[in-house]
Coordinates of C-alpha atoms in Angstrom, one line a residue:
Chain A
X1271 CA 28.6 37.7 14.1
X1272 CA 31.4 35.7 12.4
X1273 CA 34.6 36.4 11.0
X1274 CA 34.5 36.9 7.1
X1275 CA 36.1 34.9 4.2
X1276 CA 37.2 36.2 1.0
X1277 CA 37.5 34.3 -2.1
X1278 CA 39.3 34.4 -5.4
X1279 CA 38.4 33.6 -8.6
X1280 CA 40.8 32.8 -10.9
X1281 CA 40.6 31.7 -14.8
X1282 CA 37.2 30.1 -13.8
X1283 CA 35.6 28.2 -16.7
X1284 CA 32.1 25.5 -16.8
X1285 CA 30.6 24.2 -19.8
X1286 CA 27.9 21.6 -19.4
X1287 CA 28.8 19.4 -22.7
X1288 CA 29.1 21.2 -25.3
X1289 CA 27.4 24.2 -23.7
X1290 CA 29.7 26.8 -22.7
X1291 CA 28.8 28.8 -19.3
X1292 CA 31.4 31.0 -18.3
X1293 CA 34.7 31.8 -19.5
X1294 CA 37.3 33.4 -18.3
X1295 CA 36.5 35.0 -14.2
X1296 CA 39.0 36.4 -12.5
X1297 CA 37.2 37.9 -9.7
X1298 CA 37.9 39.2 -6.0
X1299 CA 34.9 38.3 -3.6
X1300 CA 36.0 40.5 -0.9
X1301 CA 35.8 39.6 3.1
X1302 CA 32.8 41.2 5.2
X1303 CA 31.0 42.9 1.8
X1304 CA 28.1 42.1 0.0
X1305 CA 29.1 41.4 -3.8
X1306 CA 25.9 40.7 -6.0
X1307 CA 26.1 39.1 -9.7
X1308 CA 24.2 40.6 -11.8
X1309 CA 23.6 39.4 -15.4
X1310 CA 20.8 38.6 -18.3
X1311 CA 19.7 35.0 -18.2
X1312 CA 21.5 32.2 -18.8
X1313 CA 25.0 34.1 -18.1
X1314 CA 26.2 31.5 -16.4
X1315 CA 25.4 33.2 -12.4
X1316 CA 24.1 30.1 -10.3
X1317 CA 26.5 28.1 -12.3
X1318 CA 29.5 30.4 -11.1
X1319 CA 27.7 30.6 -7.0
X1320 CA 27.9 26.9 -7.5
X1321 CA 31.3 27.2 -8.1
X1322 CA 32.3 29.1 -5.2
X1323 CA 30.2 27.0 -3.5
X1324 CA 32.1 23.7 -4.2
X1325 CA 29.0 22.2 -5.7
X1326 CA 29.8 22.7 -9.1
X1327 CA 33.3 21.3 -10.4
X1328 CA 34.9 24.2 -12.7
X1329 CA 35.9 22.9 -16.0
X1330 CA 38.9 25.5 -16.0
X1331 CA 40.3 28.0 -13.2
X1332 CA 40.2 27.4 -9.6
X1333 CA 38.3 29.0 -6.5
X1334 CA 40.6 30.1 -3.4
X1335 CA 39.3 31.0 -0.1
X1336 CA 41.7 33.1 2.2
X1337 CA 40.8 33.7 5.4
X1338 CA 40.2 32.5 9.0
X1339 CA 36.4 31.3 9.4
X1340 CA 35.7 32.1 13.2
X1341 CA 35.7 29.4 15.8
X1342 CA 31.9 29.0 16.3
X1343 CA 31.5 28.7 12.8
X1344 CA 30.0 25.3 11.6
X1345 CA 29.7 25.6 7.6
X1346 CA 31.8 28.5 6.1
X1347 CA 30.3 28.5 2.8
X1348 CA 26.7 28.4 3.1
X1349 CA 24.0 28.4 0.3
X1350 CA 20.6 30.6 0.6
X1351 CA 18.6 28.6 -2.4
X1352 CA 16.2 30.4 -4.6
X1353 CA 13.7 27.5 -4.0
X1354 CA 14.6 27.5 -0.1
X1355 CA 14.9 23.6 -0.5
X1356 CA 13.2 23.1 2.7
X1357 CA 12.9 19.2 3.9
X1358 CA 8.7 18.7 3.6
X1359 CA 9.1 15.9 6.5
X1360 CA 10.4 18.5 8.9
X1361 CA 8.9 21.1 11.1
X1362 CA 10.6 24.3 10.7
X1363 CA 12.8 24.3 13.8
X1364 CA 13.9 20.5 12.1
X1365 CA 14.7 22.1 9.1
X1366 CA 17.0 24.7 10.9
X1367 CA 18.6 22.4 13.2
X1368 CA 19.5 20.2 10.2
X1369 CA 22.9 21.4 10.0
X1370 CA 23.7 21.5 13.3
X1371 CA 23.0 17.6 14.2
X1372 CA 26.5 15.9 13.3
X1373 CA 28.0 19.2 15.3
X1374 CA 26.2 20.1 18.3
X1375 CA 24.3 18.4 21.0
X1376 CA 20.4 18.6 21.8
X1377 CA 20.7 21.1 24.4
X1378 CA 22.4 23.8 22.8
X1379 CA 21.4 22.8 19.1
X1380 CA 17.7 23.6 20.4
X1381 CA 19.0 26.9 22.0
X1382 CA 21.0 27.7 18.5
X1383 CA 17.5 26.9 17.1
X1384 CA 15.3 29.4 19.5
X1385 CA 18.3 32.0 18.7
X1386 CA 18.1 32.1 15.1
X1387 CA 14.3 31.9 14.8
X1388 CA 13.6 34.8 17.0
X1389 CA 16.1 36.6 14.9
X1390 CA 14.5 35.9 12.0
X1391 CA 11.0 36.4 13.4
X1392 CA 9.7 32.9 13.1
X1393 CA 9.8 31.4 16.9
X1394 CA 5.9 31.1 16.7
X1395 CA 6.7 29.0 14.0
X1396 CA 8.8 26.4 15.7
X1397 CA 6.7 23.2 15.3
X1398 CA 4.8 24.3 11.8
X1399 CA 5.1 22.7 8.2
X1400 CA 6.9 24.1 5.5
X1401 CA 3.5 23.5 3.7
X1402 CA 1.9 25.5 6.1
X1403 CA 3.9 28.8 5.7
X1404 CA 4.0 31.0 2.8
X1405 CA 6.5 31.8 0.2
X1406 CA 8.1 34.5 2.3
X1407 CA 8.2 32.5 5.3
X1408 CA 9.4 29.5 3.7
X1409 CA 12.7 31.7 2.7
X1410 CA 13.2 33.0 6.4
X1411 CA 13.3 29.6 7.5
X1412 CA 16.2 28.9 4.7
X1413 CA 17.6 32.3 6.0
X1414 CA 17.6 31.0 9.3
X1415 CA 19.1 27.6 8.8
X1416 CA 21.7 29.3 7.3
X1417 CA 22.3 32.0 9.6
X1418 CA 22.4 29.0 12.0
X1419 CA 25.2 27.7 11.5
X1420 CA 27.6 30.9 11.9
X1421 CA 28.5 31.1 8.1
X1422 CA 32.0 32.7 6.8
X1423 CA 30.2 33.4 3.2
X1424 CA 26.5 33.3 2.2
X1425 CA 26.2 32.5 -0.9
X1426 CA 22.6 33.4 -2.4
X1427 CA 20.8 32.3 -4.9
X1428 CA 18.0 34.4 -6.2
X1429 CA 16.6 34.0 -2.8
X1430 CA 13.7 36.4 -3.5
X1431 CA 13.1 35.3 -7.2
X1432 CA 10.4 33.1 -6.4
X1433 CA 7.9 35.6 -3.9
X1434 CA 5.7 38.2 -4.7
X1435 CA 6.8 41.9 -5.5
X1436 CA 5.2 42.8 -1.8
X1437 CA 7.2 39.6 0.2
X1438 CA 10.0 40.6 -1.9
X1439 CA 9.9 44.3 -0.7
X1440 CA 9.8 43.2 2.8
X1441 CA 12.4 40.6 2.8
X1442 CA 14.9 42.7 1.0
X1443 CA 14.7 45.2 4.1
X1444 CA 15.3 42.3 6.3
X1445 CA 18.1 40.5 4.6
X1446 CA 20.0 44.0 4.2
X1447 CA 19.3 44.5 8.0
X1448 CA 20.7 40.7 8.9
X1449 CA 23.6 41.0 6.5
X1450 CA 24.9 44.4 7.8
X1451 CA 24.7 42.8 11.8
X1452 CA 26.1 39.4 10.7
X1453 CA 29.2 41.4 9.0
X1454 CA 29.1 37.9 6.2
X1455 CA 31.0 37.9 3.4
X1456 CA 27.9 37.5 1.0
X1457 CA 27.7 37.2 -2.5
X1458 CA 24.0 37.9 -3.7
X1459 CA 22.9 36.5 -7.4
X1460 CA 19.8 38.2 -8.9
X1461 CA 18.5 39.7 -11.9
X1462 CA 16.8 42.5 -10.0
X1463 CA 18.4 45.8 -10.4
X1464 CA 16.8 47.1 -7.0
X1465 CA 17.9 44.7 -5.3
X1466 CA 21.6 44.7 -6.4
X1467 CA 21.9 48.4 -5.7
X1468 CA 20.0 47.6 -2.4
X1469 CA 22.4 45.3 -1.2
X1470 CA 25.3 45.1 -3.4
X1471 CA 29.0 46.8 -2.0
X1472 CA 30.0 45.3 -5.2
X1473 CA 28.0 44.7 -8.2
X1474 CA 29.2 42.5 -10.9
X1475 CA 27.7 42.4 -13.9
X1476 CA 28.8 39.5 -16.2
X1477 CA 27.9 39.3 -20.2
X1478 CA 25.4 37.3 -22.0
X1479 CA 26.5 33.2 -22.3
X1480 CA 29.6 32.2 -21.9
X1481 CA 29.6 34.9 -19.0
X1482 CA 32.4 37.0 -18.4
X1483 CA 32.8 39.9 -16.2
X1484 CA 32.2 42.4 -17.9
X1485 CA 31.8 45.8 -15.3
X1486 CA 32.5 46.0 -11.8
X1487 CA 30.3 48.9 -9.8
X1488 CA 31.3 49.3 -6.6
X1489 CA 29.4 51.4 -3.9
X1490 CA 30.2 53.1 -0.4
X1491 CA 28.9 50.8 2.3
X1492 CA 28.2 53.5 4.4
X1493 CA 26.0 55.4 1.9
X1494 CA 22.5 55.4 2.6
X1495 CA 20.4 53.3 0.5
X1496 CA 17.4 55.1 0.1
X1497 CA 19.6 57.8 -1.5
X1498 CA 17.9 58.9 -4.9
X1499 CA 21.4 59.1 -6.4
X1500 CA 21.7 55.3 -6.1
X1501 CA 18.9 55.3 -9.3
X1502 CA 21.5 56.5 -11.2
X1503 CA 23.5 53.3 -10.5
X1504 CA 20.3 51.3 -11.5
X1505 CA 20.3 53.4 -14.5
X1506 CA 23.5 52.4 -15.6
X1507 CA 23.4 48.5 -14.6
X1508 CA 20.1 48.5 -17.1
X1509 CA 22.3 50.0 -19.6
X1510 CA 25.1 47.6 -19.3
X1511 CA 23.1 44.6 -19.3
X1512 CA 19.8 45.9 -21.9
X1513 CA 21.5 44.5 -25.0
X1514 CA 22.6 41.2 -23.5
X1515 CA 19.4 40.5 -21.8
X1516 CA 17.2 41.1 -25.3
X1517 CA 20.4 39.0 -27.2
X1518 CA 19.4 36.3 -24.3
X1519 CA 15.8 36.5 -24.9
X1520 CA 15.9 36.3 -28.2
X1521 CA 18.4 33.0 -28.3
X1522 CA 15.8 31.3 -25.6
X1523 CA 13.4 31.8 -28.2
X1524 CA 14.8 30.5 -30.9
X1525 CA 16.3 27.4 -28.7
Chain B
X1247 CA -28.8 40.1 -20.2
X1248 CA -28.5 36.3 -18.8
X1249 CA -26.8 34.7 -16.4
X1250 CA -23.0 33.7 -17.1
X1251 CA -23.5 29.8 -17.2
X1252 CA -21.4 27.9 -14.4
X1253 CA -19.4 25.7 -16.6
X1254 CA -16.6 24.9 -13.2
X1255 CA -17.2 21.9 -10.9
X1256 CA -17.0 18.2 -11.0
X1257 CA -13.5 16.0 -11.6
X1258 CA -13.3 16.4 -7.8
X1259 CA -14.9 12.6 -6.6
X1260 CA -14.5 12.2 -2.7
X1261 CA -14.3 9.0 -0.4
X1262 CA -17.1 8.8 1.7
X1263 CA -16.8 5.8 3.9
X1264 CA -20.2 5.3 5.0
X1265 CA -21.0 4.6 1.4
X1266 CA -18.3 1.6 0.8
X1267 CA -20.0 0.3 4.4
X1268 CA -23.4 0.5 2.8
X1269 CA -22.5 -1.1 -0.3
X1270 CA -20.5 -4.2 1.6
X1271 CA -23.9 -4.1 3.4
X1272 CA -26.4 -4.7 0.8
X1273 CA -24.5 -6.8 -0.6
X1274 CA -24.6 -9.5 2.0
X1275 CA -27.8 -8.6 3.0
X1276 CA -29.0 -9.6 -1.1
X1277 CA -27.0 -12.8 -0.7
X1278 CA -28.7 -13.7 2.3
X1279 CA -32.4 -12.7 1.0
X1280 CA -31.7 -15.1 -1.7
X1281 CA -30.2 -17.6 -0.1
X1282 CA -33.1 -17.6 1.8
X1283 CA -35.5 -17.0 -0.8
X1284 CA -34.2 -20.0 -2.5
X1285 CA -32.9 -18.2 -5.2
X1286 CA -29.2 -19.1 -4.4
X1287 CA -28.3 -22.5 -4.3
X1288 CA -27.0 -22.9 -0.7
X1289 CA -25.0 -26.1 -1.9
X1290 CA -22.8 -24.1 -3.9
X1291 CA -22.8 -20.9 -2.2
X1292 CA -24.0 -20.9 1.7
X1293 CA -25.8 -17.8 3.1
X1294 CA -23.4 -15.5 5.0
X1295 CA -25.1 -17.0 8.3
X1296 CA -24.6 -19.7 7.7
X1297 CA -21.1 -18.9 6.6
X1298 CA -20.6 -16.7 10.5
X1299 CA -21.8 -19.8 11.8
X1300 CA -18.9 -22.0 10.6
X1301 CA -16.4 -19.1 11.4
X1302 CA -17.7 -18.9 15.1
X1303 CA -17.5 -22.6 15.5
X1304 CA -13.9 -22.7 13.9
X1305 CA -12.9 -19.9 16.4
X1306 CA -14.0 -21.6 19.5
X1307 CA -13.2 -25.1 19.1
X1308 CA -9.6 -23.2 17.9
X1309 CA -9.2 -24.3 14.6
X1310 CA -9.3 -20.8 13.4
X1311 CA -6.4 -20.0 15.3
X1312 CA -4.5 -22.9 14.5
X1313 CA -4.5 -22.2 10.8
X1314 CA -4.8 -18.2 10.8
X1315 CA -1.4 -18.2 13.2
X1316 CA 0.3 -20.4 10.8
X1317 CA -0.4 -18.4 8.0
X1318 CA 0.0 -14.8 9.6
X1319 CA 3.6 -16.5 10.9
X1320 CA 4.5 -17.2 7.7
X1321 CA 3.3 -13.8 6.0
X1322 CA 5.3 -11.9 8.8
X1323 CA 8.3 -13.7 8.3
X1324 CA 8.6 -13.7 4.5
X1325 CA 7.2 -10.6 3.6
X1326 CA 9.3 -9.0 6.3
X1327 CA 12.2 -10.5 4.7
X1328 CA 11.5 -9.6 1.8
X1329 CA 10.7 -6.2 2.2
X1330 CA 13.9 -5.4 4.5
X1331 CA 16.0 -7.5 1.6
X1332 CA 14.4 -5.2 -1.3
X1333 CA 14.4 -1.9 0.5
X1334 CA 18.4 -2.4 1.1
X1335 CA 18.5 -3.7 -2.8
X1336 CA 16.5 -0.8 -4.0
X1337 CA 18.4 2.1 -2.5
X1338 CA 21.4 0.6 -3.6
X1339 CA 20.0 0.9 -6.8
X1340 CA 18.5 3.7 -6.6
X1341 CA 22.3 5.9 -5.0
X1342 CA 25.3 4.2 -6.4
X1343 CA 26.0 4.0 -10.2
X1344 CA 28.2 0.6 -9.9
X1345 CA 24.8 -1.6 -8.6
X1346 CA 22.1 0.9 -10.7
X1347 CA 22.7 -1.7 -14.1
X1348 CA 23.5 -5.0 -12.7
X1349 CA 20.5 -4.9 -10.1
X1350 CA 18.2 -3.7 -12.5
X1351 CA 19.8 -6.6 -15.2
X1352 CA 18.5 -9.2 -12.6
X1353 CA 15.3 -7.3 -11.2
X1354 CA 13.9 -6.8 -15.1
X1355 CA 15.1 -10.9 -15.8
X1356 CA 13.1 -12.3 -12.9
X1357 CA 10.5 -10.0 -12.3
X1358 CA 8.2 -11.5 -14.7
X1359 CA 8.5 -15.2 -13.9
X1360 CA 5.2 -15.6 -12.2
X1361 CA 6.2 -17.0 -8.5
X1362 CA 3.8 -19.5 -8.4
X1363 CA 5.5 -21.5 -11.1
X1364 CA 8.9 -21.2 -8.8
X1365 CA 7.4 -22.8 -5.8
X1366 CA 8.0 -26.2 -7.0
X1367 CA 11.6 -25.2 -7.4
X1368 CA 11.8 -23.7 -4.2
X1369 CA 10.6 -27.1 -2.5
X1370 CA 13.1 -29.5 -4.5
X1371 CA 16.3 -26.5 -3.2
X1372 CA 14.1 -26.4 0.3
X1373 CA 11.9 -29.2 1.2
X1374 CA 8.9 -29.3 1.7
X1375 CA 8.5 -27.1 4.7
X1376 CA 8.6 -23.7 6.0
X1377 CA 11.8 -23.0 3.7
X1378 CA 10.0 -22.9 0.3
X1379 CA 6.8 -21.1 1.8
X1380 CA 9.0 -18.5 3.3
X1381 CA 11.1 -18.0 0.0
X1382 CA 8.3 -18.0 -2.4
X1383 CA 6.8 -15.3 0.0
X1384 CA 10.1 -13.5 0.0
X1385 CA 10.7 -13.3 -3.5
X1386 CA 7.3 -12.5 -4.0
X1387 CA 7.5 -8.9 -1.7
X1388 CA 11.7 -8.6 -2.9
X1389 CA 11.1 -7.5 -6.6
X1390 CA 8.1 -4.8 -6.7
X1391 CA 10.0 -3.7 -2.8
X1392 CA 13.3 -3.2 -4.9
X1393 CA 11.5 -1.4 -7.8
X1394 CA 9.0 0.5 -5.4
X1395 CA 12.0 2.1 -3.7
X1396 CA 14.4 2.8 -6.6
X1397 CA 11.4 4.9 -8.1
X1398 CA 11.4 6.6 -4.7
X1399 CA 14.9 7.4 -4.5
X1400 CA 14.9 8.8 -8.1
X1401 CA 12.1 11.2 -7.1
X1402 CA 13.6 13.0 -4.1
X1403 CA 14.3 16.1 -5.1
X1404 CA 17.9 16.7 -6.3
X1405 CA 18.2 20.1 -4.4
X1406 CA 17.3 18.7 -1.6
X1407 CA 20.2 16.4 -1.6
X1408 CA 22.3 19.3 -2.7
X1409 CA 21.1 21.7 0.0
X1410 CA 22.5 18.5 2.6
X1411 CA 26.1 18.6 0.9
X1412 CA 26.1 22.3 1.1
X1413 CA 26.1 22.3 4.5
X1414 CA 28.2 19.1 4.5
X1415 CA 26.2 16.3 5.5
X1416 CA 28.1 13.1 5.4
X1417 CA 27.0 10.5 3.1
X1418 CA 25.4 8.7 5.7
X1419 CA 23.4 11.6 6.9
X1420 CA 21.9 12.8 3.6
X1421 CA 20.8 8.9 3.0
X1422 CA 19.4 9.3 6.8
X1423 CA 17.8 12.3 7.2
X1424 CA 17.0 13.2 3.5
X1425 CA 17.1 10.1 0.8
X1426 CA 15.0 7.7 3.3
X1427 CA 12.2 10.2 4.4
X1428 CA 11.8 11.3 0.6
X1429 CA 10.9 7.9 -0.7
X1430 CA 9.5 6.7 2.2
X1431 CA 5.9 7.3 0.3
X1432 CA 6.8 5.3 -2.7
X1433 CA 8.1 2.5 0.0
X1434 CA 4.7 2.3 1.7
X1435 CA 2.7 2.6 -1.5
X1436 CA 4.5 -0.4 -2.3
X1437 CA 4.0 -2.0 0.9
X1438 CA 0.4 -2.3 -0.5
X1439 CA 1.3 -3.9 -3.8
X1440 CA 3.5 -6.6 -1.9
X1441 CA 1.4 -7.3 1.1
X1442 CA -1.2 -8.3 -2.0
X1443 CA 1.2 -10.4 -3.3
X1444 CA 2.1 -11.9 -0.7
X1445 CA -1.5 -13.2 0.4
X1446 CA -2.3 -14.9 -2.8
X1447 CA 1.2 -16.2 -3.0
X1448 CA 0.7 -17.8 1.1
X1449 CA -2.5 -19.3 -0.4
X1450 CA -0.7 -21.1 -3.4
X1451 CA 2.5 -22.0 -1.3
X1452 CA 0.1 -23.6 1.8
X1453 CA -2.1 -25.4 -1.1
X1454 CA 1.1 -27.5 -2.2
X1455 CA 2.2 -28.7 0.6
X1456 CA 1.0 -27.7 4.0
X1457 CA -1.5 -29.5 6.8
X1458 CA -1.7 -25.7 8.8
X1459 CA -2.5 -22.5 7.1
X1460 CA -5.7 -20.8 5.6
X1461 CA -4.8 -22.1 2.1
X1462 CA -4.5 -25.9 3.4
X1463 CA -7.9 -26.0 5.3
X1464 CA -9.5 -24.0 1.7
X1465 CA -8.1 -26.8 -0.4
X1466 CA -9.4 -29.4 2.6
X1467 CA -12.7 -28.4 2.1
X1468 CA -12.9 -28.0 -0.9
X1469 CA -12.0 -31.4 -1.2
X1470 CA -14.6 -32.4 1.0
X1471 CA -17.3 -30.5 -0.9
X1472 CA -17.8 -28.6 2.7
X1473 CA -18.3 -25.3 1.1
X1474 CA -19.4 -23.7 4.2
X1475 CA -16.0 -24.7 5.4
X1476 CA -14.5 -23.4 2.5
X1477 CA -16.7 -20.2 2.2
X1478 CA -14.9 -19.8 5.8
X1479 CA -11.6 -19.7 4.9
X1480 CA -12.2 -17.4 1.9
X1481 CA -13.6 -15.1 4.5
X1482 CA -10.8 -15.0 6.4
X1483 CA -8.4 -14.1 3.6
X1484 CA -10.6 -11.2 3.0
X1485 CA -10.7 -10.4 6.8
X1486 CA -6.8 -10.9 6.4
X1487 CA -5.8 -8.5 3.7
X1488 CA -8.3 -5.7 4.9
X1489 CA -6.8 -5.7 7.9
X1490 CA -3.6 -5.6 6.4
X1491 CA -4.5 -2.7 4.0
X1492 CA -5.8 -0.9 7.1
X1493 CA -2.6 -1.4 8.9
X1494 CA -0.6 -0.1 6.0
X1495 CA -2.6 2.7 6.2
X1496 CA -2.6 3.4 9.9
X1497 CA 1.7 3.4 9.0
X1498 CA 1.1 5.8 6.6
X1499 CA -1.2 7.9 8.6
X1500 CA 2.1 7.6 11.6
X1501 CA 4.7 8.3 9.2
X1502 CA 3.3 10.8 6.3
X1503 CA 2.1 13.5 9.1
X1504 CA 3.6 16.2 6.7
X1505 CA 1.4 15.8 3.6

């Protein structure tokens, strides 16, 4: 759909006060592949999307983006939030054409619109509330607005965190579908194994807080993804991050 | 074995319109019984016939209209000004950092000074006319307008206002299509708080110095002792602020379709 953007991470630092977040990525986000952060909680991963997002100043190291976004495309880095931050006063077609009012007229921001909501199956949709659809649907329409707007990068932020294990099933097989025709540079943040091996090309797995990367797993794009020997890749993410993630738990406790 | 007892229910009370209707009802229809009856001294407080009587004869010979325009003029004007003055204050409060202190400074300094005790003031700076009406009125709907939509600012949600600077909305845009909407309930809710206000501060402001105006012909009659006159007027303010309630409600009916 669009041409893809790569980004490079380099030296990239946050600390909120005295807090410190991350520490130390140097990381290569690579054009046209899905690259999932993966990591136990409080690693610092919506912090560091935030970063590459330019929403989130980096207290040391800088973000680059290299790259050509494609004509047509409106808003190269574009954010898929975990809480689809959805506007309440809008229908859903007014949510999705949000981003498209200070750049394209009413005629073809409407057919942008229709476009992107029969892609992402909600056209019968057009004119309801975001209070009157579910979780899952909620998240297609802030799939849709941001499909909408012909992004270089997704960048996306536990966008299935907050649905049930059955919407979650479902969407997966739909964002992996939309991702491989839209050819985005995405990069995924989760704390779902399944889902990082069900997307990721790249999965980075970053320590317990400050973050760092601390493993890079990398697999074929081509290979199928209902391959059994992909659970041994799941196998070995859970081993890389099972210490962390109890070390995690155990300081959220005690905070 | 029993019955699991229901122990749910309740904490869930409803309007139901018909019964405010029937209260207002019996009410009226208890004062009239006993003004009738003798029981209420008519002197002091007419029977509500008596009282429609008085309001049918002030409508047609167009005294009515001659005071209730005046007044409704004057509530347009400087609650409309006040409001439009405060909703501008209050987001400017409520978005930039360099007006947040110094507005709030002033708004928590003269928010408590009763009004009323300002209209004097207001007529020695504004004379004795429409200019100290209008800015007791004003100042009346500025402070809880300016308050009202500061609150309402502060609770849009913050990843709303992110998700518009992700995709690069200008300033003016997220203040537009985001900021605005969001505390556009807390702006009506206080709509209702200064259109309150605003009547009993009319009132006050046309009993010092006016000759037109509900508040003037109250005072007149009650000088007069013409409590059916006065029992009139009294009626109309109530007539006045229901209907304003129930046009603040027919705007947030309009505007709050997504709740």
């Amino acid at each position: 759909m669009t041409g893809g953007l790569g980004l490079t991470l380099r030296g990239v630092g946050h600390a909120f006060g005295a807090l410190h977040v991350l520490d130390g990525i140097d990381l290569e986000i690579e054009p046209g592949r899905v690259t999932v952060l993966i990591g136990p909680s409080g690693c610092g991963k919506s912090t560091l999307l935030g970063i590459m997002g330019g929403l989130i100043a980096p207290t040391t190291g800088s973000v680059l983006q290299a790259g050509t976004p494609a004509a047509d495309c409106l808003n190269p880095l574009t954010y898929v939030f975990q809480d689809f931050a959805l506007l309440p006063w809008r229908s859903v077609a007014g949510n999705v054409a949000l981003p498209l009012e200070a750049h394209l007229p009413a005629g073809p921001r409407a057919e942008r619109v229709r476009e992107v909501l029969a892609l992402t199956g909600l056209s019968d949709f057009a004119e309801a509330w975001p209070r009157q659809l579910s979780g899952g649907m909620r998240q297609r329409v802030g799939i849709a607005r941001a499909l909408a707007v012909r992004p270089a990068c997704l960048l996306m932020d536990e966008p299935l965190s907050a649905l049930d294990a059955q919407t979650r099933a479902l969407l997966l097989d739909e964002f992996a579908d939309l991702i491989a025709r839209a050819g985005t540079t995405t990069v995924y943040v989760t704390h779902n194994l399944s889902e990082a091996v069900r997307l990721g090309h790249a999965i980075v797995v970053l320590s317990r807080r400050p973050g760092r990367v601390r493993e890079i797993l990398r697999i074929d794009p081509e290979q199928d993804r209902a391959d059994p020997a992909l659970a041994a890749v799941e196998d070995q993410l859970w081993s890389l991050i099972r210490d962390d993630a109890a070390q995690a738990e155990r300081e959220m406790a005690a905070r | 074995m029993t019955p699991v007892p229901f122990r749910g229910g309740g904490f869930a009370p409803r309007d139901r319109g018909w019964a405010g209707a029937i209260t207002l009802l019996a009410v009226v229809a208890a004062w009239q019984a006993g003004a009738s009856a003798g029981v209420i001294p008519t002197l002091f407080l007419p029977a509500p016939i008596t009282i429609g009587r008085t309001l049918w004869h002030l409508a047609i010979s167009g005294e009515l209209w001659n005071h209730l325009s005046a007044s409704l003029w004057r509530l347009g004007i400087g609650w409309s000004l006040g409001t439009i003055c405060g909703i501008g204050v209050g987001l400017a409060a409520g978005l930039w950092s360099a007006f947040r202190s110094p507005i709030m400074a002033v708004v928590a300094a003269l928010f408590p000074i009763p009004k009323i005790a300002l209209i004097p003031l207001f007529i020695i700076w504004f004379g004795i006319g429409e200019g100290s009406k209008l800015a007791t009125l004003s100042l009346g709907a500025f402070f809880p307008t300016v308050i009202a939509t500061m609150g309402g600012v502060d609770n849009v949600p913050r990843n709303l206002i992110r998700m518009g600077q992700s995709f690069g909305l200008s300033t003016g845009a997220i203040i537009r299509t985001i900021i605005l909407p969001g505390a556009l309930p807390a702006i009506l809710s206080g709509f209702r708080v200064t259109s309150s206000i605003a009547i009993v501060l009319l009132v006050a402001a046309e009993m010092i110095g006016a000759d037109r105006g509900i508040g003037a012909f109250v005072l007149a009659a009650g000088n007069l002792y013409d409590t059916d006159a006065l029992m009139a007027g009294i009626v109309m303010l109530s007539v006045l602020g229901l209907s304003v309630a129930a046009l603040i409600g027919s705007l947030e009916r309009a505007l709050l379709t997504w709740r």
